[in-house]
Coordinates of C-alpha atoms in Angstrom, one line a residue:
X1479 CA 2.0 29.2 6.4
X1480 CA -0.3 27.4 8.4
X1481 CA 0.3 24.1 10.0
X1482 CA 0.4 21.3 7.4
X1483 CA -2.5 18.8 7.1
X1484 CA -2.0 15.5 8.8
X1485 CA -1.1 12.7 6.7
X1486 CA -4.5 10.9 7.5
X1487 CA -6.6 13.9 6.8
X1488 CA -6.5 13.0 3.0
X1489 CA -8.5 10.9 0.8
X1490 CA -7.0 9.0 -2.4
X1491 CA -8.2 9.0 -6.2
X1492 CA -6.4 7.3 -9.0
X1493 CA -6.9 5.6 -12.5
X1494 CA -4.9 2.4 -12.1
X1495 CA -1.9 3.9 -13.2
X1496 CA -1.3 6.7 -10.1
X1497 CA -2.9 8.1 -7.4
X1498 CA -3.1 11.6 -6.2
X1499 CA -4.1 13.0 -2.2
X1500 CA -6.9 15.3 -1.6
X1501 CA -6.7 16.9 1.7
X1502 CA -9.6 17.7 3.6
X1503 CA -8.8 21.6 2.7
X1504 CA -9.7 20.9 -1.2
X1505 CA -5.6 20.8 -2.1
X1506 CA -4.2 18.1 -4.1
X1507 CA -0.6 17.9 -2.2
X1508 CA 0.6 14.9 -3.8
X1509 CA 1.0 13.4 -7.5
X1510 CA 3.1 12.0 -9.4
X1511 CA 1.6 12.1 -13.4
X1512 CA 1.3 9.0 -15.4
X1513 CA 2.8 6.4 -12.5
X1514 CA 3.5 5.8 -9.3
X1515 CA 6.9 5.9 -9.2
X1516 CA 7.5 9.1 -11.0
X1517 CA 8.5 12.5 -10.2
X1518 CA 5.7 14.6 -8.8
X1519 CA 4.1 17.7 -9.9
X1520 CA 2.5 18.1 -6.3
X1521 CA 4.2 17.7 -3.5
X1522 CA 3.4 20.0 -1.2
X1523 CA 2.7 17.2 1.2
X1524 CA 6.6 17.1 1.5
X1525 CA 7.4 21.1 1.3
X1526 CA 4.2 23.4 1.4
X1527 CA 6.5 26.0 0.2
X1528 CA 8.5 24.4 -2.6
X1529 CA 6.7 21.5 -3.2
X1530 CA 3.8 22.2 -5.4
X1531 CA -0.3 21.7 -5.1
X1532 CA -3.5 22.4 -6.7
X1533 CA -6.1 24.0 -4.3
X1534 CA -9.5 24.5 -4.7
X1535 CA -11.5 25.8 -1.9
X1536 CA -13.8 28.7 -0.7
X1537 CA -12.7 32.0 -1.3
X1538 CA -13.9 33.3 2.5
X1539 CA -13.8 31.4 5.6
X1540 CA -14.6 27.7 6.0
X1541 CA -17.1 26.8 8.8
X1542 CA -15.9 23.4 8.7
X1543 CA -15.5 20.2 5.9
X1544 CA -16.5 17.0 5.4
X1545 CA -14.7 14.3 3.1
X1546 CA -16.5 10.9 2.0
X1547 CA -16.1 8.6 -1.1
X1548 CA -19.3 8.4 -3.3
X1549 CA -20.7 5.0 -2.1
X1550 CA -18.6 1.6 -3.4
X1551 CA -16.3 3.9 -5.5
X1552 CA -13.1 6.0 -5.7
X1553 CA -14.7 9.3 -6.2
X1554 CA -14.1 11.7 -3.4
X1555 CA -16.2 14.0 -2.5
X1556 CA -15.4 17.1 -0.4
X1557 CA -18.2 19.7 1.2
X1558 CA -17.3 23.0 2.6
X1559 CA -19.4 24.6 4.7
X1560 CA -19.3 28.4 5.0
X1561 CA -21.5 31.3 6.5
X1562 CA -22.8 32.3 3.2
X1563 CA -23.6 28.6 1.7
X1564 CA -22.7 25.0 1.2
X1565 CA -20.2 24.0 -2.1
X1566 CA -19.0 20.0 -2.5
X1567 CA -16.4 19.4 -4.7
X1568 CA -16.0 15.9 -6.6
X1569 CA -12.4 14.7 -7.3
X1570 CA -11.7 11.7 -9.5
X1571 CA -9.5 10.3 -12.1
X1572 CA -11.5 8.6 -14.9
X1573 CA -11.6 4.9 -15.2
X1574 CA -13.8 3.5 -18.0
X1575 CA -11.8 -0.1 -19.0
X1576 CA -9.0 -1.2 -16.7
X1577 CA -7.2 -2.5 -19.8
X1578 CA -8.0 0.5 -22.4
X1579 CA -5.1 1.1 -24.4
X1580 CA -6.2 4.0 -25.1
X1581 CA -6.5 6.0 -21.7
X1582 CA -5.9 9.3 -21.1
X1583 CA -5.0 10.5 -17.5
X1584 CA -7.1 13.4 -15.8
X1585 CA -7.5 15.0 -12.6
X1586 CA -11.4 15.9 -12.6
X1587 CA -12.5 18.6 -9.8
X1588 CA -16.3 19.5 -10.5
X1589 CA -17.4 21.7 -8.3
X1590 CA -21.2 22.2 -7.4
X1591 CA -23.1 24.7 -5.4
X1592 CA -25.2 23.0 -2.7
X1593 CA -27.1 26.3 -0.8
X1594 CA -26.7 29.9 -0.9
X1595 CA -23.7 31.6 -2.9
X1596 CA -20.1 30.7 -2.8
X1597 CA -17.5 32.2 -4.6
X1598 CA -15.2 29.2 -5.0
X1599 CA -10.7 30.0 -5.9
X1600 CA -8.4 27.6 -7.8
X1601 CA -5.0 28.1 -7.5
X1602 CA -2.8 26.0 -9.8
X1603 CA 1.4 25.6 -9.2
X1604 CA 2.8 22.6 -10.5
X1605 CA 6.3 22.2 -9.4
X1606 CA 8.0 19.0 -12.0
X1607 CA 10.6 16.9 -11.2
X1608 CA 10.2 17.1 -7.4
X1609 CA 9.9 20.7 -7.6
X1610 CA 13.4 20.8 -8.9
X1611 CA 11.9 23.1 -12.0
X1612 CA 8.8 25.2 -12.2
X1613 CA 6.3 24.8 -14.9
X1614 CA 6.1 27.1 -17.9
X1615 CA 2.7 28.2 -19.0
X1616 CA 1.2 29.1 -21.8
X1617 CA -2.5 30.3 -22.5
X1618 CA -3.6 27.8 -25.7
X1619 CA -7.1 28.0 -27.4
X1620 CA -9.0 25.9 -24.9
X1621 CA -7.1 26.5 -21.8
X1622 CA -3.3 26.4 -20.5
X1623 CA -0.4 24.7 -21.6
X1624 CA 2.0 23.6 -18.7
X1625 CA 5.5 22.3 -19.7
X1626 CA 8.6 21.3 -17.8
X1627 CA 11.3 18.4 -17.2
X1628 CA 10.0 16.6 -20.6
X1629 CA 6.6 16.7 -18.8
X1630 CA 3.4 18.3 -20.8
X1631 CA -0.3 18.7 -19.2
X1632 CA -2.9 20.8 -20.2
X1633 CA -5.7 22.4 -17.6
X1634 CA -8.9 23.5 -19.2
X1635 CA -11.9 24.4 -16.9
X1636 CA -15.2 26.3 -17.7
X1637 CA -14.4 29.0 -15.9
X1638 CA -12.2 31.7 -16.9
X1639 CA -7.9 30.8 -16.2
X1640 CA -5.3 33.3 -15.5
X1641 CA -1.9 33.0 -15.4
X1642 CA 0.9 35.0 -13.7
X1643 CA 4.4 33.6 -12.9
X1644 CA 3.9 30.0 -13.9
X1645 CA 0.6 29.7 -11.5
X1646 CA -2.7 29.3 -12.6
X1647 CA -5.7 30.7 -10.7
X1648 CA -9.3 31.2 -11.2
X1649 CA -12.4 32.6 -9.6
X1650 CA -15.9 31.5 -9.9
X1651 CA -19.3 32.4 -7.8
X1652 CA -21.7 29.4 -7.7
X1653 CA -25.3 29.4 -6.8
X1654 CA -27.5 26.7 -5.8
X1655 CA -27.2 24.1 -8.5
X1656 CA -24.1 25.9 -10.6
X1657 CA -21.5 24.0 -11.7
X1658 CA -17.8 24.4 -12.6
X1659 CA -15.3 22.2 -14.0
X1660 CA -11.3 22.1 -14.0
X1661 CA -9.6 19.2 -15.6
X1662 CA -6.0 18.5 -15.6
X1663 CA -4.8 16.2 -18.2
X1664 CA -1.4 14.5 -19.4
X1665 CA -0.5 15.1 -22.8
X1666 CA 1.5 13.5 -25.1
X1667 CA 4.6 15.1 -27.2
X1668 CA 2.2 16.1 -30.1
X1669 CA -0.9 16.7 -28.1
X1670 CA -2.6 20.2 -27.5
X1671 CA -4.9 21.6 -24.8
X1672 CA -8.6 20.2 -25.4
X1673 CA -12.1 21.4 -23.6
X1674 CA -13.3 17.9 -24.8
X1675 CA -12.7 15.8 -21.3
X1676 CA -14.5 18.9 -19.8
X1677 CA -17.5 18.8 -21.5
X1678 CA -17.8 15.0 -21.0
X1679 CA -17.4 15.3 -17.5
X1680 CA -20.7 14.1 -16.8
X1681 CA -20.1 11.2 -18.6
X1682 CA -16.2 10.6 -17.0
X1683 CA -18.1 10.7 -13.9
X1684 CA -20.8 7.8 -14.9
X1685 CA -18.4 5.5 -16.5
X1686 CA -16.4 6.0 -13.6
X1687 CA -18.6 5.2 -10.8
X1688 CA -19.7 2.2 -13.1
X1689 CA -16.5 0.8 -13.3
X1690 CA -15.7 0.8 -10.0
X1691 CA -19.6 -0.6 -8.9
X1692 CA -19.0 -3.5 -11.3
X1693 CA -15.5 -4.3 -10.3
X1694 CA -16.4 -4.3 -6.5
X1695 CA -19.5 -6.6 -7.6
X1696 CA -16.9 -9.5 -7.8
X1697 CA -16.1 -9.3 -4.1
X1698 CA -17.3 -12.8 -2.5
X1699 CA -17.6 -11.2 1.1
X1700 CA -21.0 -11.0 2.5
X1701 CA -19.6 -10.7 6.5
X1702 CA -20.1 -8.0 9.1
X1703 CA -17.7 -5.6 8.0
X1704 CA -18.6 -4.9 4.5
X1705 CA -18.3 -1.4 4.2
X1706 CA -14.5 -1.4 5.7
X1707 CA -13.7 -4.5 3.8
X1708 CA -14.8 -3.2 0.6
X1709 CA -12.8 0.2 1.5
X1710 CA -9.9 -1.9 1.8
X1711 CA -10.3 -3.7 -1.4
X1712 CA -10.7 -0.5 -2.9
X1713 CA -7.5 0.9 -1.5
X1714 CA -5.7 -2.3 -3.0
X1715 CA -7.0 -2.3 -6.2
X1716 CA -5.7 1.6 -6.3
X1717 CA -2.2 0.4 -5.8
X1718 CA -2.3 -1.6 -9.0
X1719 CA -0.8 -0.8 -11.5
X1720 CA -3.2 -2.1 -14.4
X1721 CA -1.5 -1.9 -17.2
X1722 CA 1.4 -4.0 -15.9
X1723 CA 0.1 -5.9 -13.1
X1724 CA 2.5 -4.5 -10.2
X1725 CA 1.0 -3.7 -7.0
X1726 CA 3.0 -0.9 -5.0
X1727 CA 3.3 -0.8 -1.4
X1728 CA 1.9 2.7 -0.9
X1729 CA 1.7 6.1 -3.2
X1730 CA 3.8 8.4 -1.3
X1731 CA 7.4 8.8 -0.8
X1732 CA 9.2 10.0 3.0
X1733 CA 6.1 10.6 5.0
X1734 CA 7.8 9.9 8.4
X1735 CA 7.4 7.4 11.0
X1736 CA 8.0 9.1 13.8
X1737 CA 7.2 13.0 12.9
X1738 CA 10.7 14.9 13.4
X1739 CA 12.5 11.5 13.0
X1740 CA 14.6 10.0 9.7
X1741 CA 12.9 6.9 8.9
X1742 CA 11.8 8.5 5.8
X1743 CA 11.5 5.6 3.0
X1744 CA 10.2 5.7 -0.8
X1745 CA 7.3 3.0 -1.1
X1746 CA 6.1 3.7 -4.4
X1747 CA 7.8 0.4 -5.3
X1748 CA 6.4 -3.4 -5.8
X1749 CA 7.5 -4.9 -2.4
X1750 CA 7.5 -8.5 -3.2
X1751 CA 6.2 -9.4 0.4
X1752 CA 3.6 -6.6 0.3
X1753 CA 2.4 -7.9 -3.1
X1754 CA 2.0 -11.5 -2.4
X1755 CA 0.1 -10.6 0.4
X1756 CA -1.9 -8.2 -1.4
X1757 CA -2.6 -11.1 -3.7
X1758 CA -3.6 -13.2 -1.2
X1759 CA -6.0 -10.8 0.2
X1760 CA -7.7 -10.0 -3.2
X1761 CA -7.8 -13.7 -4.2
X1762 CA -10.1 -14.5 -0.8
X1763 CA -12.7 -11.4 -2.2
X1764 CA -12.9 -13.3 -5.4
X1765 CA -10.5 -11.0 -7.3
X1766 CA -9.1 -13.7 -9.8
X1767 CA -8.0 -11.4 -12.1
X1768 CA -5.5 -9.2 -10.0
X1769 CA -3.6 -12.1 -8.5
X1770 CA -3.7 -13.6 -12.5
X1771 CA -1.9 -10.3 -13.7
X1772 CA 0.5 -9.9 -10.4
X1773 CA 1.2 -13.8 -10.9
X1774 CA 2.2 -13.1 -14.7
X1775 CA 4.5 -9.6 -13.8
X1776 CA 6.2 -12.0 -11.1
X1777 CA 7.0 -14.7 -13.5
X1778 CA 8.4 -11.7 -15.7
X1779 CA 10.9 -11.1 -13.1
X1780 CA 11.3 -14.6 -12.7
X1781 CA 12.2 -15.1 -16.1
X1782 CA 14.8 -12.1 -15.7
X1783 CA 17.3 -12.5 -13.1
X1784 CA 20.5 -11.3 -14.3
X1785 CA 20.0 -8.4 -11.1
X1786 CA 20.9 -11.7 -9.0
X1787 CA 23.4 -13.6 -11.5
X1788 CA 26.0 -14.0 -8.4
X1789 CA 23.6 -15.4 -6.2
X1790 CA 24.5 -13.7 -3.4
X1791 CA 20.7 -12.2 -3.4
X1792 CA 19.0 -15.1 -4.7
X1793 CA 16.8 -15.1 -7.5
X1794 CA 14.5 -12.6 -6.7
X1795 CA 15.0 -9.0 -4.8
X1796 CA 13.1 -7.4 -2.1
X1797 CA 11.6 -4.5 -4.8
X1798 CA 11.3 -3.5 -7.8
X1799 CA 9.7 -0.6 -9.3
X1800 CA 6.9 -1.0 -12.0
X1801 CA 9.1 -1.9 -14.9
X1802 CA 11.0 -4.6 -13.0
X1803 CA 14.1 -2.4 -12.7
X1804 CA 16.1 -1.6 -9.0
X1805 CA 15.8 1.7 -8.1
X1806 CA 18.6 3.7 -6.6
X1807 CA 18.1 5.3 -3.3
X1808 CA 18.9 9.2 -3.0
X1809 CA 18.0 12.1 -0.9
X1810 CA 16.5 15.3 -2.1
X1811 CA 17.8 18.1 0.1
X1812 CA 16.2 20.9 -1.5
X1813 CA 12.8 19.8 0.1
X1814 CA 12.3 19.8 3.9
X1815 CA 10.2 17.3 4.2
X1816 CA 6.7 16.6 6.0
X1817 CA 6.7 18.7 8.8
X1818 CA 10.5 19.0 8.9
X1819 CA 11.1 15.7 8.5
X1820 CA 14.3 15.4 6.5
X1821 CA 15.7 13.7 4.6
X1822 CA 12.8 13.3 1.5
X1823 CA 14.3 10.0 0.0
X1824 CA 13.7 8.6 -3.4
X1825 CA 14.5 5.1 -5.0
X1826 CA 15.0 2.5 -1.7
X1827 CA 18.3 0.8 -0.4
X1828 CA 16.3 -2.6 0.8
X1829 CA 16.8 -3.5 -2.7
X1830 CA 20.4 -4.4 -2.0
X1831 CA 19.4 -6.4 0.9
X1832 CA 18.6 -10.2 1.5
X1833 CA 15.3 -10.9 2.7
X1834 CA 14.9 -14.5 3.1
X1835 CA 11.1 -14.3 3.8
X1836 CA 10.2 -13.2 0.6
X1837 CA 10.0 -16.3 -0.7
X1838 CA 7.4 -17.6 1.9
X1839 CA 5.3 -14.9 1.4
X1840 CA 5.6 -15.0 -2.7
X1841 CA 5.0 -18.8 -3.0
X1842 CA 1.9 -19.0 -0.6
X1843 CA 0.2 -16.5 -3.4
X1844 CA 1.5 -18.8 -6.0
X1845 CA -0.1 -22.0 -3.9
X1846 CA -3.3 -19.9 -3.6
X1847 CA -3.9 -18.9 -7.2
X1848 CA -2.9 -22.5 -8.2
X1849 CA -5.6 -23.3 -5.7
X1850 CA -8.5 -21.0 -6.4
X1851 CA -7.7 -19.8 -9.7
X1852 CA -6.8 -21.4 -13.3
X1853 CA -3.5 -23.0 -12.0
X1854 CA -0.1 -22.0 -12.7
X1855 CA 1.7 -22.8 -16.2
X1856 CA 4.5 -25.3 -17.0
X1857 CA 7.1 -22.3 -17.4
X1858 CA 5.9 -20.7 -14.2
X1859 CA 6.4 -24.1 -12.2
X1860 CA 9.9 -24.2 -13.6
X1861 CA 10.6 -20.9 -12.1
X1862 CA 9.1 -21.9 -8.8
X1863 CA 11.1 -24.8 -8.6
X1864 CA 14.3 -22.8 -9.1
X1865 CA 13.4 -20.5 -6.3
X1866 CA 12.4 -23.4 -4.0
X1867 CA 16.0 -25.3 -4.6
X1868 CA 17.5 -22.5 -3.9
X1869 CA 15.9 -21.7 -0.7
X1870 CA 16.8 -25.2 0.0
X1871 CA 20.6 -24.2 -0.2
X1872 CA 20.3 -20.6 1.6
X1873 CA 17.6 -21.0 3.9
X1874 CA 19.9 -20.7 6.9
X1875 CA 22.2 -17.7 5.9
X1876 CA 21.7 -14.4 8.5
X1877 CA 19.1 -11.8 6.6
X1878 CA 18.0 -8.4 7.1
X1879 CA 14.7 -9.5 8.2
X1880 CA 11.0 -9.3 7.5
X1881 CA 11.3 -5.4 8.6
X1882 CA 14.3 -4.2 6.5
X1883 CA 16.5 -3.5 9.5
X1884 CA 19.5 -1.6 8.5
X1885 CA 22.0 -3.1 10.3
X1886 CA 24.1 -6.6 10.9
X1887 CA 22.5 -9.6 9.3
X1888 CA 20.6 -12.1 11.8
X1889 CA 19.4 -15.1 12.0
X1890 CA 15.8 -14.0 12.1
X1891 CA 13.0 -16.9 13.2
X1892 CA 10.3 -15.0 10.9
X1893 CA 12.7 -15.5 7.8
X1894 CA 12.8 -19.1 9.0
X1895 CA 9.0 -19.4 9.2
X1896 CA 8.8 -18.2 5.7
X1897 CA 11.4 -20.6 4.5
X1898 CA 9.5 -23.3 5.7
X1899 CA 6.7 -22.3 4.1
X1900 CA 8.3 -21.2 0.5
X1901 CA 9.0 -25.3 1.1
X1902 CA 6.1 -26.7 2.2
X1903 CA 3.9 -25.1 -0.5
X1904 CA 5.8 -26.3 -2.9
X1905 CA 5.6 -29.5 -1.9
X1906 CA 1.7 -28.9 -2.0
X1907 CA 1.5 -27.6 -5.6
X1908 CA 3.3 -30.7 -6.7
X1909 CA 1.5 -33.4 -4.7
X1910 CA -2.0 -31.4 -5.8
X1911 CA -1.2 -31.4 -9.9
X1912 CA 1.1 -34.2 -9.7
X1913 CA 4.1 -31.9 -10.9
X1914 CA 7.6 -32.8 -11.0
X1915 CA 10.2 -32.1 -8.4
X1916 CA 12.7 -33.4 -5.8
X1917 CA 10.3 -33.5 -2.8
X1918 CA 12.3 -36.0 -0.8
X1919 CA 15.0 -33.1 -0.6
X1920 CA 12.5 -30.4 0.0
X1921 CA 10.6 -32.7 2.6
X1922 CA 14.2 -32.7 4.3
X1923 CA 14.7 -29.4 4.3
X1924 CA 11.4 -28.2 5.2
X1925 CA 11.8 -30.6 8.4
X1926 CA 15.0 -29.3 9.3
X1927 CA 13.5 -25.7 9.4
X1928 CA 10.8 -27.0 11.4
X1929 CA 13.2 -28.3 13.9
X1930 CA 15.4 -25.4 13.8
X1931 CA 12.7 -22.9 14.7
X1932 CA 11.1 -25.1 17.6
X1933 CA 14.5 -25.6 19.2
X1934 CA 17.2 -22.8 18.2
X1935 CA 14.1 -19.8 18.0
X1936 CA 12.2 -21.0 21.4
X1937 CA 13.0 -19.1 24.5
X1938 CA 12.5 -21.8 27.6
X1939 CA 12.6 -18.6 30.2
X1940 CA 10.0 -16.5 28.3
X1941 CA 8.1 -19.4 27.3
X1942 CA 7.8 -17.8 23.7
X1943 CA 8.9 -17.5 20.5
X1944 CA 11.8 -15.2 19.9
X1945 CA 13.0 -12.5 17.1
X1946 CA 16.2 -14.3 16.2
X1947 CA 17.5 -18.1 17.3
X1948 CA 19.1 -18.0 20.7
X1949 CA 17.7 -14.6 21.8
X1950 CA 15.3 -12.8 23.8
X1951 CA 13.7 -10.2 22.5
X1952 CA 10.3 -10.9 20.7
X1953 CA 8.6 -10.0 17.3
X1954 CA 5.3 -9.6 16.2
X1955 CA 5.7 -11.8 13.3
X1956 CA 5.7 -14.6 15.1
X1957 CA 1.9 -14.2 15.3
X1958 CA 1.8 -15.8 11.8
X1959 CA 2.5 -19.1 12.8
X1960 CA -0.5 -20.7 13.0
X1961 CA -1.9 -18.8 10.0
X1962 CA 0.5 -20.4 7.6
X1963 CA 0.1 -23.2 9.5
X1964 CA 3.3 -23.7 10.8
X1965 CA 1.9 -24.3 14.2
X1966 CA -1.5 -25.1 15.5
X1967 CA -3.0 -22.1 17.7
X1968 CA -3.7 -25.1 20.2
X1969 CA -0.1 -26.2 20.7
X1970 CA 0.9 -25.1 24.2
X1971 CA 3.6 -22.7 22.4
X1972 CA 1.4 -20.8 20.6
X1973 CA -1.1 -19.1 23.3
X1974 CA 2.2 -18.9 25.8
X1975 CA 3.6 -16.7 22.9
X1976 CA 0.8 -14.8 22.4
X1977 CA 0.9 -14.1 26.2
X1978 CA 4.5 -13.2 26.2
X1979 CA 3.8 -10.7 23.4
X1980 CA 0.4 -9.4 25.0
X1981 CA 3.0 -8.4 27.8
X1982 CA 5.7 -7.1 26.1
X1983 CA 4.7 -5.7 23.0
X1984 CA 0.7 -4.7 22.8
X1985 CA -0.5 -1.6 24.2
X1986 CA -4.2 -2.1 24.7
X1987 CA -4.7 -3.7 21.3
X1988 CA -2.2 -2.0 18.8
X1989 CA 1.2 -4.0 18.6
X1990 CA 4.9 -2.9 17.9
X1991 CA 6.2 -5.1 15.4
X1992 CA 9.4 -5.4 17.6
X1993 CA 10.3 -4.1 21.4
X1994 CA 11.3 -0.2 20.5
X1995 CA 14.9 0.9 20.3
X1996 CA 16.1 -2.1 19.1
X1997 CA 16.6 -1.3 15.2
X1998 CA 19.6 0.8 15.4
X1999 CA 17.6 3.9 14.2
X2000 CA 17.2 7.4 15.6
X2001 CA 13.6 8.0 17.2
X2002 CA 10.7 5.8 18.3
X2003 CA 8.2 4.7 15.9
X2004 CA 4.6 3.7 16.9
X2005 CA 2.5 0.8 16.5
X2006 CA 2.7 -1.3 13.3
X2007 CA -1.3 -1.9 11.8
X2008 CA -0.2 -4.7 10.3
X2009 CA 0.8 -6.4 13.4
X2010 CA -2.4 -5.3 15.2
X2011 CA -4.4 -6.7 12.5
X2012 CA -2.0 -10.0 12.9
X2013 CA -3.2 -10.1 16.6
X2014 CA -6.9 -10.0 16.1
X2015 CA -6.2 -13.1 13.6
X2016 CA -4.4 -14.5 16.5
X2017 CA -6.5 -14.2 19.1
X2018 CA -9.4 -15.5 16.7
X2019 CA -7.5 -19.0 15.9
X2020 CA -6.8 -18.8 20.0
X2021 CA -10.6 -18.9 20.4
X2022 CA -10.6 -15.7 22.0
X2023 CA -13.4 -14.5 19.7
X2024 CA -15.0 -11.7 22.1
X2025 CA -11.4 -10.1 22.5
X2026 CA -10.3 -10.5 18.6
X2027 CA -13.9 -8.7 18.0
X2028 CA -13.2 -6.0 20.7
X2029 CA -9.5 -5.8 19.0
X2030 CA -10.7 -5.4 15.1
X2031 CA -13.5 -2.8 16.4
X2032 CA -10.7 -0.6 18.2
X2033 CA -8.7 -1.0 15.3
X2034 CA -11.4 0.9 13.1
X2035 CA -11.8 3.6 14.7
X2036 CA -7.8 4.2 13.8
X2037 CA -8.8 4.7 10.2
X2038 CA -9.0 8.0 8.8
X2039 CA -12.2 9.6 8.0
X2040 CA -12.6 7.7 4.7
X2041 CA -11.8 4.3 5.7
X2042 CA -8.0 4.4 5.0
X2043 CA -4.5 3.5 7.2
X2044 CA -1.0 4.5 7.1
X2045 CA 1.9 2.2 8.1
X2046 CA 1.7 3.2 11.9
X2047 CA -0.2 4.7 14.8
X2048 CA 1.9 6.8 17.0
X2049 CA 1.5 7.2 20.6
X2050 CA -0.7 10.0 19.8
X2051 CA -3.0 7.8 18.2
X2052 CA -1.9 9.8 15.0
X2053 CA -1.3 7.9 11.5
X2054 CA 2.1 8.1 10.5
X2055 CA 4.5 6.5 8.0
X2056 CA 3.4 6.4 4.3
X2057 CA -0.3 6.5 3.2
X2058 CA -2.3 4.6 2.7
X2059 CA -0.2 1.6 3.1
X2060 CA -0.9 -1.3 0.9
X2061 CA 0.0 -4.2 4.0
X2062 CA -2.4 -2.6 6.7
X2063 CA -5.4 -2.9 4.2
X2064 CA -4.4 -6.7 3.0
X2065 CA -4.3 -7.4 6.8
X2066 CA -7.6 -5.9 7.8
X2067 CA -9.1 -7.8 5.4
X2068 CA -7.5 -11.3 6.5
X2069 CA -8.8 -10.0 9.9
X2070 CA -12.1 -9.5 9.0
X2071 CA -12.8 -12.8 7.0
X2072 CA -11.0 -15.2 9.8
X2073 CA -13.4 -13.7 12.5
X2074 CA -16.5 -13.8 10.4
X2075 CA -16.2 -17.6 9.9
X2076 CA -14.9 -18.2 13.5
X2077 CA -18.2 -16.1 14.7
X2078 CA -20.3 -18.2 12.4
X2079 CA -18.6 -21.4 13.9
X2080 CA -17.4 -22.2 10.7

């Protein structure tokens, strides 16, 4: 069996309900039907032999491939160059109206002969329920019905389909200008296989490209890095569950960082931190609707806080599934993991951690929505005041920190910092809108936190803010201080902290989130891409614009061939971790916008 594709050797398609990864070899090797956090039917990225996949490629040898997006859309094109000619596969998931209540989920694969004569071959091996089952296949009038694990899918095509041992195959010869279409549709319990989508492929493609063009036209960004920023915006949109407003951290689970290690987590959930940052990035680009829908989703979580009734973990949890439930973490021992990086996990135990920083990130996004959007409601304000009153009473507790360390709780500086943000932004909202609240007690707690950070988290020997109170380790999260208006970039303590981080955490322009080997886990992780973009923004705010621009341009070179980023960059320059990662793309957007403004003298 050939070596698995690199994590970054994939493009992403989606329909605002779920996503699929399409490899440069034309294989869909990750797809969870109906929604992001559902069990996979194609999971070969986690186990080539058992996971299931949908292959579509030339039957003969391939000289090379190219993969790119149709401009300003999520329609992915994979071009195969062979000795006999050239063919293209256009992969997309139709989206005509984001709020369409009658949406039918489909994977559409249209292959076209560009030059010469090629024989294209497809092989669909669906393995439902994380490959714990094989599909039952049945030839029906317009195609093949696939069932298993309470799931029904229909495959229809313009080519003759053959079925054997649950696997569907087809061969088709294409000359210049010929096309063939394959459509996999998610079916309800009473639906049958239909060729309607095959017949309407041209219309589906036209409507989908029109949707993405119309959506992106709302962007207010006109800066130097338009293509890069807009690709990140489309990626964040693809990670939005449109029916609910939820924003997931990544569409994958258990992609390792590093490869061969056991830092394999499930990120197909709504992290309050990541979603809050994503809302900020989308607001900066003018996408008010997405922010409004996420604030609505968040309000529903705040309005139903039974899971935290004991007060131990506060009014919010670190993460939720799309429905607002808490996913249990389990392992799937029957899957080998990406390049044998076991275990494969579903669910995430971080839901049971106390991470105080989430309150700052989420209230900051509410503050920006209130400032740039239509404003929050009375009920939402009541929820926010309940949250901030809890923060006032609990900000000095040790916790797991923003990096979710699975070790003893500690007094993390970034947790204190974000608690300060939560309180400070609430005070701003109250004053701007004249809303009721205990501003006196809030202000007292805010000032106590400020004094605590400036005295307990400042190490005069290092001349830097440290990872924990009274500590000597560094944390790239403190780069956020000037961005969050906690500290002026001209305050002598910030440039000296920046210098210390450059000495200990920066390698070229890539940034470790903290000093390697200090989190109690096996394996050496790579540099954290969100921190590398925070570094760009910190350099910008410190007035080091030439250095900031160089660092940003270098970070762009670590994107994959279609502009996507994973969580981390390994020591060899490879992308590792779940892919693509929302918080990497949102940090890119923020860094580019702020550097643009600084270069323009604003």
